[in-house]
mmCIF file of C-alpha atoms in Angstrom:
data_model
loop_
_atom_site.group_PDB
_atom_site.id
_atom_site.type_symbol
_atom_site.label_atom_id
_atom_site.label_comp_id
_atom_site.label_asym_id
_atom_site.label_seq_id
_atom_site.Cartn_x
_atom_site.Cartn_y
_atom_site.Cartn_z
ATOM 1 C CA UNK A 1 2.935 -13.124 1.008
ATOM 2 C CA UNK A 2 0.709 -15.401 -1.218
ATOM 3 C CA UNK A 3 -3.287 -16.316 -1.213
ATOM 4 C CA UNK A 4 -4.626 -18.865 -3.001
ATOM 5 C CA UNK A 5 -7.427 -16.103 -4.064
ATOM 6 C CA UNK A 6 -6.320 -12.491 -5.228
ATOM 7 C CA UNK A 7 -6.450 -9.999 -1.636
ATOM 8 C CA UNK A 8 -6.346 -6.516 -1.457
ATOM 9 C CA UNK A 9 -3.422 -5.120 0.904
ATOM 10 C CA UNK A 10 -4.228 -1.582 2.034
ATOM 11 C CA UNK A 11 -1.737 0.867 2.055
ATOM 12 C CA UNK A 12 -2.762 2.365 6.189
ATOM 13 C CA UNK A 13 -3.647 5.735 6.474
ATOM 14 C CA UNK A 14 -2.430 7.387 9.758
ATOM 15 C CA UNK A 15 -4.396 8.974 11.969
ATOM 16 C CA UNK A 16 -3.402 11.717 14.086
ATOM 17 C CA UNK A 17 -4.964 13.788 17.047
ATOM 18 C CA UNK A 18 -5.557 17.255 16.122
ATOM 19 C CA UNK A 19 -2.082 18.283 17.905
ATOM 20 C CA UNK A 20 -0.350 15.820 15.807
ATOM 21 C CA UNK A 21 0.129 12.857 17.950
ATOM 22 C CA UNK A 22 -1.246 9.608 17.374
ATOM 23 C CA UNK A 23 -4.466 8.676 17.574
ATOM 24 C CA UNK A 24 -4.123 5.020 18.467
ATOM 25 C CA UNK A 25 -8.237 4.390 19.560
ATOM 26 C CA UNK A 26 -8.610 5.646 16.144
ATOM 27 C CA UNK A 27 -5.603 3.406 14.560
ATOM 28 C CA UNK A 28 -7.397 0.856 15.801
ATOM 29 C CA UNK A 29 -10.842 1.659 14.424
ATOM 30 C CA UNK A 30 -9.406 1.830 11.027
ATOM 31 C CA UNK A 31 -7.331 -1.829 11.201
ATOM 32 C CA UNK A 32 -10.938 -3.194 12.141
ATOM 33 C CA UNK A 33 -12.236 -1.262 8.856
ATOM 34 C CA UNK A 34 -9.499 -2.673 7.076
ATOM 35 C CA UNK A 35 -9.983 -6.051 7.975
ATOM 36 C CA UNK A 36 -14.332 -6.019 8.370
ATOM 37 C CA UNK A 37 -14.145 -5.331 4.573
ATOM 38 C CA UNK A 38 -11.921 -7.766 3.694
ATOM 39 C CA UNK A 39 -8.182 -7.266 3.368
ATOM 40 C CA UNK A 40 -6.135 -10.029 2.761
ATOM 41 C CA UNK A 41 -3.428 -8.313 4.944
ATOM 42 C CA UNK A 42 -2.377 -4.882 5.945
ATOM 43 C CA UNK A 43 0.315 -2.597 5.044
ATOM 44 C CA UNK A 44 1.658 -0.347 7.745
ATOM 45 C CA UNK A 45 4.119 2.052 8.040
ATOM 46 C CA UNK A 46 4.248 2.779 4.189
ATOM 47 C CA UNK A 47 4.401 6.424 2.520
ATOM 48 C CA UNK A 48 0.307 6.252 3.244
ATOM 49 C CA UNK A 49 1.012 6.145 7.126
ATOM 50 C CA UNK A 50 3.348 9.740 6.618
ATOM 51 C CA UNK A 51 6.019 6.995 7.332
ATOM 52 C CA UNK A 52 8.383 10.032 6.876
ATOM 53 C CA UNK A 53 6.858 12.266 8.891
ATOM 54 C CA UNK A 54 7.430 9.406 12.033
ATOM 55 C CA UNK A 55 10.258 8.966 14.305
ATOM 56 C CA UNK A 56 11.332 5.575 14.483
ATOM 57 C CA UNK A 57 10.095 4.948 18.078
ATOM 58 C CA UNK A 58 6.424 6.194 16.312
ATOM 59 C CA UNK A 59 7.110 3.786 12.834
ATOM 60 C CA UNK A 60 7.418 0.516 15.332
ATOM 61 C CA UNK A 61 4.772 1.414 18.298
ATOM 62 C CA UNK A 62 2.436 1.643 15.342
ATOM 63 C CA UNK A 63 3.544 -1.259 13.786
ATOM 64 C CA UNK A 64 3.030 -3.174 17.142
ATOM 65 C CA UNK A 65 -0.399 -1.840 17.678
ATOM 66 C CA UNK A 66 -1.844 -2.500 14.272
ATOM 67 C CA UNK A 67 -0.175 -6.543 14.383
ATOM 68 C CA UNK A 68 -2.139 -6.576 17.940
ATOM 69 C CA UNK A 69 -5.259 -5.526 16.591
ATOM 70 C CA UNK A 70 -4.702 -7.677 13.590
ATOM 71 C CA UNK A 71 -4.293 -10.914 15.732
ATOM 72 C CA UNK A 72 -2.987 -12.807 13.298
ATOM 73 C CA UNK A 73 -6.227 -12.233 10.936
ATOM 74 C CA UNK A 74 -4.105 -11.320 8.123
ATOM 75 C CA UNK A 75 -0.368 -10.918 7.668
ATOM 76 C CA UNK A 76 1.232 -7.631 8.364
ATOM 77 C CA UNK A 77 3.931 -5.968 6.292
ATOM 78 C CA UNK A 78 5.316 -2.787 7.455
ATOM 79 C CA UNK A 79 8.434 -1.027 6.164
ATOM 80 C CA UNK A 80 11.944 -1.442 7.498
ATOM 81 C CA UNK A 81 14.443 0.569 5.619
ATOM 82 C CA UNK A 82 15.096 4.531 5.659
ATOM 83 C CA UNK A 83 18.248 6.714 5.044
ATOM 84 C CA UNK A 84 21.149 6.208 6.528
ATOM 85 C CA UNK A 85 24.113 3.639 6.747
ATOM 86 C CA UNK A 86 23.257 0.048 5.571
ATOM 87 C CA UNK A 87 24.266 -1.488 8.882
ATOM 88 C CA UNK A 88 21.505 0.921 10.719
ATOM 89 C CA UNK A 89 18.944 0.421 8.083
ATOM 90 C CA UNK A 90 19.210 -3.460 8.823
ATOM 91 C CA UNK A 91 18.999 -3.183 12.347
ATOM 92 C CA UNK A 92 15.621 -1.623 11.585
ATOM 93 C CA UNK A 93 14.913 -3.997 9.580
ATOM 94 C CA UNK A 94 15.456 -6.956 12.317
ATOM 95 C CA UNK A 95 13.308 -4.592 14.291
ATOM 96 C CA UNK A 96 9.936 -4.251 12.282
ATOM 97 C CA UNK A 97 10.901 -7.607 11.638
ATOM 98 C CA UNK A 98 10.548 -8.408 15.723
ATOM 99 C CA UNK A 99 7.768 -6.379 16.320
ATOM 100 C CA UNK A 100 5.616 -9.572 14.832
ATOM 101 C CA UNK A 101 5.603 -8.391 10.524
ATOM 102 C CA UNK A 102 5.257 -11.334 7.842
ATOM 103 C CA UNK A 103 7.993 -9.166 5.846
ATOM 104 C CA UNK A 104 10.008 -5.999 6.105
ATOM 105 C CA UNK A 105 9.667 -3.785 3.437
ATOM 106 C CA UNK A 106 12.516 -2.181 1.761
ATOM 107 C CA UNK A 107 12.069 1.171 -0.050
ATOM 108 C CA UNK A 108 13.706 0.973 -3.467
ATOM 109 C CA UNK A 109 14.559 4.384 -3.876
ATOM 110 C CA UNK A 110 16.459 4.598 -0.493
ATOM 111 C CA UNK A 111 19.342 1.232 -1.764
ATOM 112 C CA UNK A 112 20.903 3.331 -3.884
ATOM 113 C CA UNK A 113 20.558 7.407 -5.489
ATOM 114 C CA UNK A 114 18.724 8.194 -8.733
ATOM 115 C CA UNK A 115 21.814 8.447 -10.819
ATOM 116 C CA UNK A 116 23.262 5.041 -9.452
ATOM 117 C CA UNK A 117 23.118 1.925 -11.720
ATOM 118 C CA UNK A 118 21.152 -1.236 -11.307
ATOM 119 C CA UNK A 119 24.436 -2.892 -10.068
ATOM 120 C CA UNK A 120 24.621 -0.653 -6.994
ATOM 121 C CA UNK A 121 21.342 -1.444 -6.303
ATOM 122 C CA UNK A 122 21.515 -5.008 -6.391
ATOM 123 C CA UNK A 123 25.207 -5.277 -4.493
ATOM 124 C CA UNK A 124 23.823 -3.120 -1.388
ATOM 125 C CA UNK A 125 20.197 -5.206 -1.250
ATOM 126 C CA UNK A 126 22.230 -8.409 -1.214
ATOM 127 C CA UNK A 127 24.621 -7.269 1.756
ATOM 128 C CA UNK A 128 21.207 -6.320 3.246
ATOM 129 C CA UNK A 129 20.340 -9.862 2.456
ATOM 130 C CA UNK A 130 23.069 -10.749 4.546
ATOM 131 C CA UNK A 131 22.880 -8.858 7.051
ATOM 132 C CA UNK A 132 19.512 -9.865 7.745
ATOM 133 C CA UNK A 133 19.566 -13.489 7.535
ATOM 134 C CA UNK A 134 15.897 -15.075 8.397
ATOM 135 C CA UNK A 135 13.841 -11.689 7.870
ATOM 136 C CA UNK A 136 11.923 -12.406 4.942
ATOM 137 C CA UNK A 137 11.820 -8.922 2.969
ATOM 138 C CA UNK A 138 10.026 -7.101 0.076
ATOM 139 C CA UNK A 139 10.077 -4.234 -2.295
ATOM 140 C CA UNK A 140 7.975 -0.967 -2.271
ATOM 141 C CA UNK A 141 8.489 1.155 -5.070
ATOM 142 C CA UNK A 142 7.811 4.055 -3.266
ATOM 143 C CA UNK A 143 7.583 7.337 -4.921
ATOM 144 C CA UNK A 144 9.827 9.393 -2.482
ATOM 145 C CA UNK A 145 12.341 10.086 -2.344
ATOM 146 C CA UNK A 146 12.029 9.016 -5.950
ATOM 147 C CA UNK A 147 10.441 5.986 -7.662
ATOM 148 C CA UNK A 148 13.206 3.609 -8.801
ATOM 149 C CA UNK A 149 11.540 0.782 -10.628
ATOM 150 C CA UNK A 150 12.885 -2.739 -10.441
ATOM 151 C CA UNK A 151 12.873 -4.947 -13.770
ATOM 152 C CA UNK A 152 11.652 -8.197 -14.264
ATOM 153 C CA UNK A 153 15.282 -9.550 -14.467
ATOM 154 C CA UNK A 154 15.853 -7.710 -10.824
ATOM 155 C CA UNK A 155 13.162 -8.782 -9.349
ATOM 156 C CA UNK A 156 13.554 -12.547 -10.869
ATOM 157 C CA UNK A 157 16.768 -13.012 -8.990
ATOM 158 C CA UNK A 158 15.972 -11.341 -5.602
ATOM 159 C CA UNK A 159 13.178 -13.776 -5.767
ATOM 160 C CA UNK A 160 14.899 -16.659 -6.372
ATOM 161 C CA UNK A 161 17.330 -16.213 -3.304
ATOM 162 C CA UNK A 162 13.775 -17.209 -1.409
ATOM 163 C CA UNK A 163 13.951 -14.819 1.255
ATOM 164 C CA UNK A 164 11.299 -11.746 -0.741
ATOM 165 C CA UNK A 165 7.629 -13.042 -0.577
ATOM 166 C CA UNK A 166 6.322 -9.405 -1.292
ATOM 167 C CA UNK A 167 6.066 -6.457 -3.787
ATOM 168 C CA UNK A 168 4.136 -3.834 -4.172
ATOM 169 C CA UNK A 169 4.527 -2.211 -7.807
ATOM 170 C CA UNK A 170 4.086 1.111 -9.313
ATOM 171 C CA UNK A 171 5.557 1.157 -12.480
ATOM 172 C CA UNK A 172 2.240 1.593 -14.005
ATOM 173 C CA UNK A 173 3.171 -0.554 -17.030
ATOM 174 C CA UNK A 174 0.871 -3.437 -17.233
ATOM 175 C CA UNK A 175 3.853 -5.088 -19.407
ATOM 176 C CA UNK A 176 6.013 -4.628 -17.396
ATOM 177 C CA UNK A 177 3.539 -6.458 -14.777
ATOM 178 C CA UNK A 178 3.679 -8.677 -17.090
ATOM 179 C CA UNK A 179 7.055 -9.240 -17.790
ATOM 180 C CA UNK A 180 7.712 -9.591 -13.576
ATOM 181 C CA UNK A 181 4.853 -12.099 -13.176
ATOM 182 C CA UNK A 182 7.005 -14.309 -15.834
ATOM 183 C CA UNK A 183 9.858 -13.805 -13.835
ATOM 184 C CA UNK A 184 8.392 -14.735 -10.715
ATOM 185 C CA UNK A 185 6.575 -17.648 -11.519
ATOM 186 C CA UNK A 186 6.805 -20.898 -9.314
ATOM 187 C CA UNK A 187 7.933 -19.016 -6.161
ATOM 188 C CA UNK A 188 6.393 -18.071 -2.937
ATOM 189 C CA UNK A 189 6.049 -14.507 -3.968
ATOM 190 C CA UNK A 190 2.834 -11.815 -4.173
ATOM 191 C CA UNK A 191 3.030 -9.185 -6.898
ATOM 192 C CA UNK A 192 0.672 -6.225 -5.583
ATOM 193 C CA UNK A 193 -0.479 -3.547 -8.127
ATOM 194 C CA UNK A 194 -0.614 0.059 -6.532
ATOM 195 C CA UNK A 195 -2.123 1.272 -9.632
ATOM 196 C CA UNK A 196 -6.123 1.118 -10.463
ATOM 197 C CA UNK A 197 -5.608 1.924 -13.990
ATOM 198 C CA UNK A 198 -5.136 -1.247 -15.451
ATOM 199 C CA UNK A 199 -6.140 -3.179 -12.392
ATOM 200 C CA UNK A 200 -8.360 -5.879 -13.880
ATOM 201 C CA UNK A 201 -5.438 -6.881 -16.131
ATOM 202 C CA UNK A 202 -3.240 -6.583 -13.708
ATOM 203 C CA UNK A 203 -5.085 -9.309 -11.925
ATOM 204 C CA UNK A 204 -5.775 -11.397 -15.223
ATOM 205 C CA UNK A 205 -2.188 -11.907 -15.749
ATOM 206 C CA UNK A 206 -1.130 -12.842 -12.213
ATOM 207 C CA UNK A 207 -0.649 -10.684 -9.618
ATOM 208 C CA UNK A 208 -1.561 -11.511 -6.531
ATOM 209 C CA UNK A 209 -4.062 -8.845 -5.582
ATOM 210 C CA UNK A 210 -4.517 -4.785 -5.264
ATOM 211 C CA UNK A 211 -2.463 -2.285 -2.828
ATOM 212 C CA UNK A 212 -3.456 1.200 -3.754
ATOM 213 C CA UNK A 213 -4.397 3.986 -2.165
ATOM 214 C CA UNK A 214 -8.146 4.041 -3.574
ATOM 215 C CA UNK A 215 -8.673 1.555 -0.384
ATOM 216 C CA UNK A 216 -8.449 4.141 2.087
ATOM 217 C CA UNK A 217 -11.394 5.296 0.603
ATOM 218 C CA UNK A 218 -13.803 2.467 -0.615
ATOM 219 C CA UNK A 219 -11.842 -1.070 0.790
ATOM 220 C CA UNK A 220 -15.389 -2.948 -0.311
ATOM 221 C CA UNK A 221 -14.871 -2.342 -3.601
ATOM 222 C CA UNK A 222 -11.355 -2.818 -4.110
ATOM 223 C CA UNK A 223 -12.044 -6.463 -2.005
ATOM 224 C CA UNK A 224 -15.112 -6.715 -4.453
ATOM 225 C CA UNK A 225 -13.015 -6.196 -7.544
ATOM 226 C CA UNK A 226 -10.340 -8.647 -6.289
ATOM 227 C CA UNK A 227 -13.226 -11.396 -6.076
ATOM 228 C CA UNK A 228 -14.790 -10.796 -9.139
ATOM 229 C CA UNK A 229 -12.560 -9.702 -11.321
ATOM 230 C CA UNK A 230 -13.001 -12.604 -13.746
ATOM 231 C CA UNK A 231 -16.300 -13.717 -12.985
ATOM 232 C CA UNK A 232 -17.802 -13.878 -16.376
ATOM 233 C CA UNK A 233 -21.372 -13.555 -15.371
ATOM 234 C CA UNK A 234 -20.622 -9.812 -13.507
ATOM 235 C CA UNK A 235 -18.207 -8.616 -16.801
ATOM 236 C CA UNK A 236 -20.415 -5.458 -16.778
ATOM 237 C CA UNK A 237 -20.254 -4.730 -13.316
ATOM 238 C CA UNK A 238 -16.141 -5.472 -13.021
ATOM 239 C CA UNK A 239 -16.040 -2.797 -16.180
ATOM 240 C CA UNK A 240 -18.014 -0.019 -14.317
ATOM 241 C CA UNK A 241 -16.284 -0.692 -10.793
ATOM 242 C CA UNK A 242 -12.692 0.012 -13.041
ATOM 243 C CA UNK A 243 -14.242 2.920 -14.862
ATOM 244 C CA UNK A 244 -15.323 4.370 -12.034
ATOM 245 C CA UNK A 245 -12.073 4.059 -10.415
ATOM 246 C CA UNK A 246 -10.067 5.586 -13.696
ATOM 247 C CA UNK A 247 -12.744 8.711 -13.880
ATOM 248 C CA UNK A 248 -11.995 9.277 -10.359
ATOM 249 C CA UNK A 249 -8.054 9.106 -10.482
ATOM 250 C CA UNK A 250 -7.635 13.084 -9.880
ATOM 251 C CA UNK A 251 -9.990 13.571 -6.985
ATOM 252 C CA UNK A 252 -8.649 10.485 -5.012
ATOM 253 C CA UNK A 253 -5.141 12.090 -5.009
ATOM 254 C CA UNK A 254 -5.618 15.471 -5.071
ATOM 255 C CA UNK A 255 -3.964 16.502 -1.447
ATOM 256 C CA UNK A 256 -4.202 12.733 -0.360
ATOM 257 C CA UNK A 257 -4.192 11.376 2.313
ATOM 258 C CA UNK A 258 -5.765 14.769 3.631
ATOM 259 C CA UNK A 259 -8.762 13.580 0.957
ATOM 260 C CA UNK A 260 -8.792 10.067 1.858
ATOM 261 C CA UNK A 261 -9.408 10.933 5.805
ATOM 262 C CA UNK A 262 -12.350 13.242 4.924
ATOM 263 C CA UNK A 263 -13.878 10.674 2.988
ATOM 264 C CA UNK A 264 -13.772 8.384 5.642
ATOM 265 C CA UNK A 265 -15.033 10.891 8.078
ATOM 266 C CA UNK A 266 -18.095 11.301 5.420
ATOM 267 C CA UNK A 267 -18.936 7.095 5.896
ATOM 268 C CA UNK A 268 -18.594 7.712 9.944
ATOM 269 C CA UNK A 269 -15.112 6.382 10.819
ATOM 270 C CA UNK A 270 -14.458 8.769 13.772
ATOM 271 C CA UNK A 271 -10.977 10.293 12.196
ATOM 272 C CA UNK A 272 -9.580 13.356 12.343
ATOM 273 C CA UNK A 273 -8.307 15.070 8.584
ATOM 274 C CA UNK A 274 -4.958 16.272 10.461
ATOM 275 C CA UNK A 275 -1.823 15.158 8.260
ATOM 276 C CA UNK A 276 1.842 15.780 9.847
ATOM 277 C CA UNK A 277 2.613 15.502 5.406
ATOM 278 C CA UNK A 278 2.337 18.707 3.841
ATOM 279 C CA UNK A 279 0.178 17.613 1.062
ATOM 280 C CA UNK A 280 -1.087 21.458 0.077
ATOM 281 C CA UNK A 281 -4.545 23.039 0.871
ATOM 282 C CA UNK A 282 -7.922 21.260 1.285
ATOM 283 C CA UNK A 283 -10.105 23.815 -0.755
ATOM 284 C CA UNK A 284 -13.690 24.111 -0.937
ATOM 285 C CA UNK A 285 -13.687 22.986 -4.119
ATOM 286 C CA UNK A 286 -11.271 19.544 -3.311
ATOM 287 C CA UNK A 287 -13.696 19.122 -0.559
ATOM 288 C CA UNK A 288 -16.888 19.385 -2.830
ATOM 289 C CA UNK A 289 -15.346 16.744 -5.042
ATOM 290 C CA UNK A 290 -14.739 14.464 -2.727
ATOM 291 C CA UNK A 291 -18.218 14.884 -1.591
ATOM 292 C CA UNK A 292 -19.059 13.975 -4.792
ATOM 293 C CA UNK A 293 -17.067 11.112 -4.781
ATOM 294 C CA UNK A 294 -18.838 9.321 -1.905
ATOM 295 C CA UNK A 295 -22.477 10.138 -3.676
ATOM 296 C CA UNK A 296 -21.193 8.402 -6.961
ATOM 297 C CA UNK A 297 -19.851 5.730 -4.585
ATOM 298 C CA UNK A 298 -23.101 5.032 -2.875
ATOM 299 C CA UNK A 299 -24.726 4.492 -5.935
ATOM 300 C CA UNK A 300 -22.243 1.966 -6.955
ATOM 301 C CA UNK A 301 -22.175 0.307 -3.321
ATOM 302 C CA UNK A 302 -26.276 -0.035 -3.676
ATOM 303 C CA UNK A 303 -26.076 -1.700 -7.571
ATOM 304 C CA UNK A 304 -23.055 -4.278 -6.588
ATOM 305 C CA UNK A 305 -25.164 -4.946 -3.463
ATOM 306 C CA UNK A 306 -22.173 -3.557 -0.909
ATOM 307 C CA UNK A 307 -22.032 -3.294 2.542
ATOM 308 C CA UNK A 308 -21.457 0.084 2.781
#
């Protein structure tokens, strides 16, 4: 997935009925949030969605609903690989893959276990490779079941093979950003940074945009920061949108995505704050931050001249 200009790929919340099921009439209202502000393309079925928490006949209906809402707006990536043998996890793959996705997203940490080497890693994602011919795939280095981070040299030569368009990274090393844009370069490839803490540079050097879970609650400004991140006359504004975003680290993942639903309930998206993820409690005083939040926001919104 690559845009001439740098794009902001949310990371889709979930939303669920108050028994649990899904609430596709809201599913809908939040693709059309997604893509009214801006996003460059959409990210379903990721650790954001409660991927885990789905059954697989849940992971693709959603998938399929969110690419017909999309209508080919914007490119849809959705995940494609979960435990089990590598045969069944590429037959998943083929069928996110069917169900009308750009890519298929493969979880890093679920290739190979924690105490397995690189070389593991890389001999079961290139049988996947094969056994997958066509689907073009990328990397999500998902934090669960644990974060395995791929190097630049790994990420180089799954690149090169031409068939991975598409990472999203959390190493939350901006050399290491670095050190994979280098790798990278020259291919039909998007780098994504999860993290907001060195965003801007992220950007600067080369990735291809922003996928973090901040856009579930403000997507203007994360689309805002992805336009005008090195626009020299608004160098004081860009600094105070990443500040802001850095100062509010804690409250934005404090029991997320339990947070990231109320906030959107405070701006009027009609969502319910159920989560099938058991993220911990929503206090009074979580709540009263995030309240917070969304007055510090506004502020913001009014000064950069946002469409709230």
């Amino acid at each position: 997935m690559q845009h001439s200009t740098k794009g902001f790929i949310p990371v889709m919340l979930m939303p669920f009925q108050n028994d649990g099921q899904i609430d596709y009439p809201a599913l809908t209202r939040l693709t059309e949030m997604y893509l009214k502000a801006g996003a460059a393309g959409l990210f379903a079925n990721c650790l954001s969605s409660e991927m885990f928490e789905l059954s697989a006949q849940e992971r693709l209906q959603s998938i399929r609903h969110i690419v017909d809402v999309a209508a080919g707006e914007v490119p849809v990536v959705a995940t494609g690989t979960f435990a089990g043998p590598l045969a069944e996890q590429a037959d998943f793959v083929k069928q996110v893959y069917e169900a009308g996705t750009e890519a298929v997203i493969v979880i890093t940490g679920l290739l190979a276990r924690q105490d397995e080497p690189d070389a593991v890693f890389n001999e079961r994602f290139h049988r996947l490779l094969d056994s997958t011919a066509g689907v073009p795939l990328g990397f999500y280095e998902c934090p669960e079941p644990y974060k395995r981070v791929l190097s630049a040299e790994q990420l180089g030569q799954f690149v090169s093979t031409g068939r991975v368009t598409y990472h999203k990274d959390t190493c939350l090393d901006i050399e290491q950003i670095q050190a994979k844009l280098a790798a990278t370069q020259g291919h039909p490839f998007g780098l994504y940074d999860a993290y907001m803490g060195h965003a801007v540079q992220s950007l600067r050097a080369g990735a291809a945009g922003l996928s973090c879970i901040q856009g579930n609650f403000f997507p203007e400004l994360i689309v805002w920061l992805c336009r005008n991140y090195d626009n020299a006359s608004l160098c004081a504004e860009v600094d105070e949108v990443q500040e802001f975003f850095i100062k509010n680290m804690g409250v934005m993942h404090d029991v997320y995505p339990t947070v990231a639903k109320y906030s959107l309930k405070q701006r009027g998206v009609d969502i319910s704050t159920f989560t099938r993820r058991k993220v911990g409690n929503f206090t009074s005083t979580i709540r009263a931050g995030v309240e917070a939040l969304y007055g510090d926001y506004s502020v913001l919104s009014r000064q950069l001249e946002l469409v709230a």
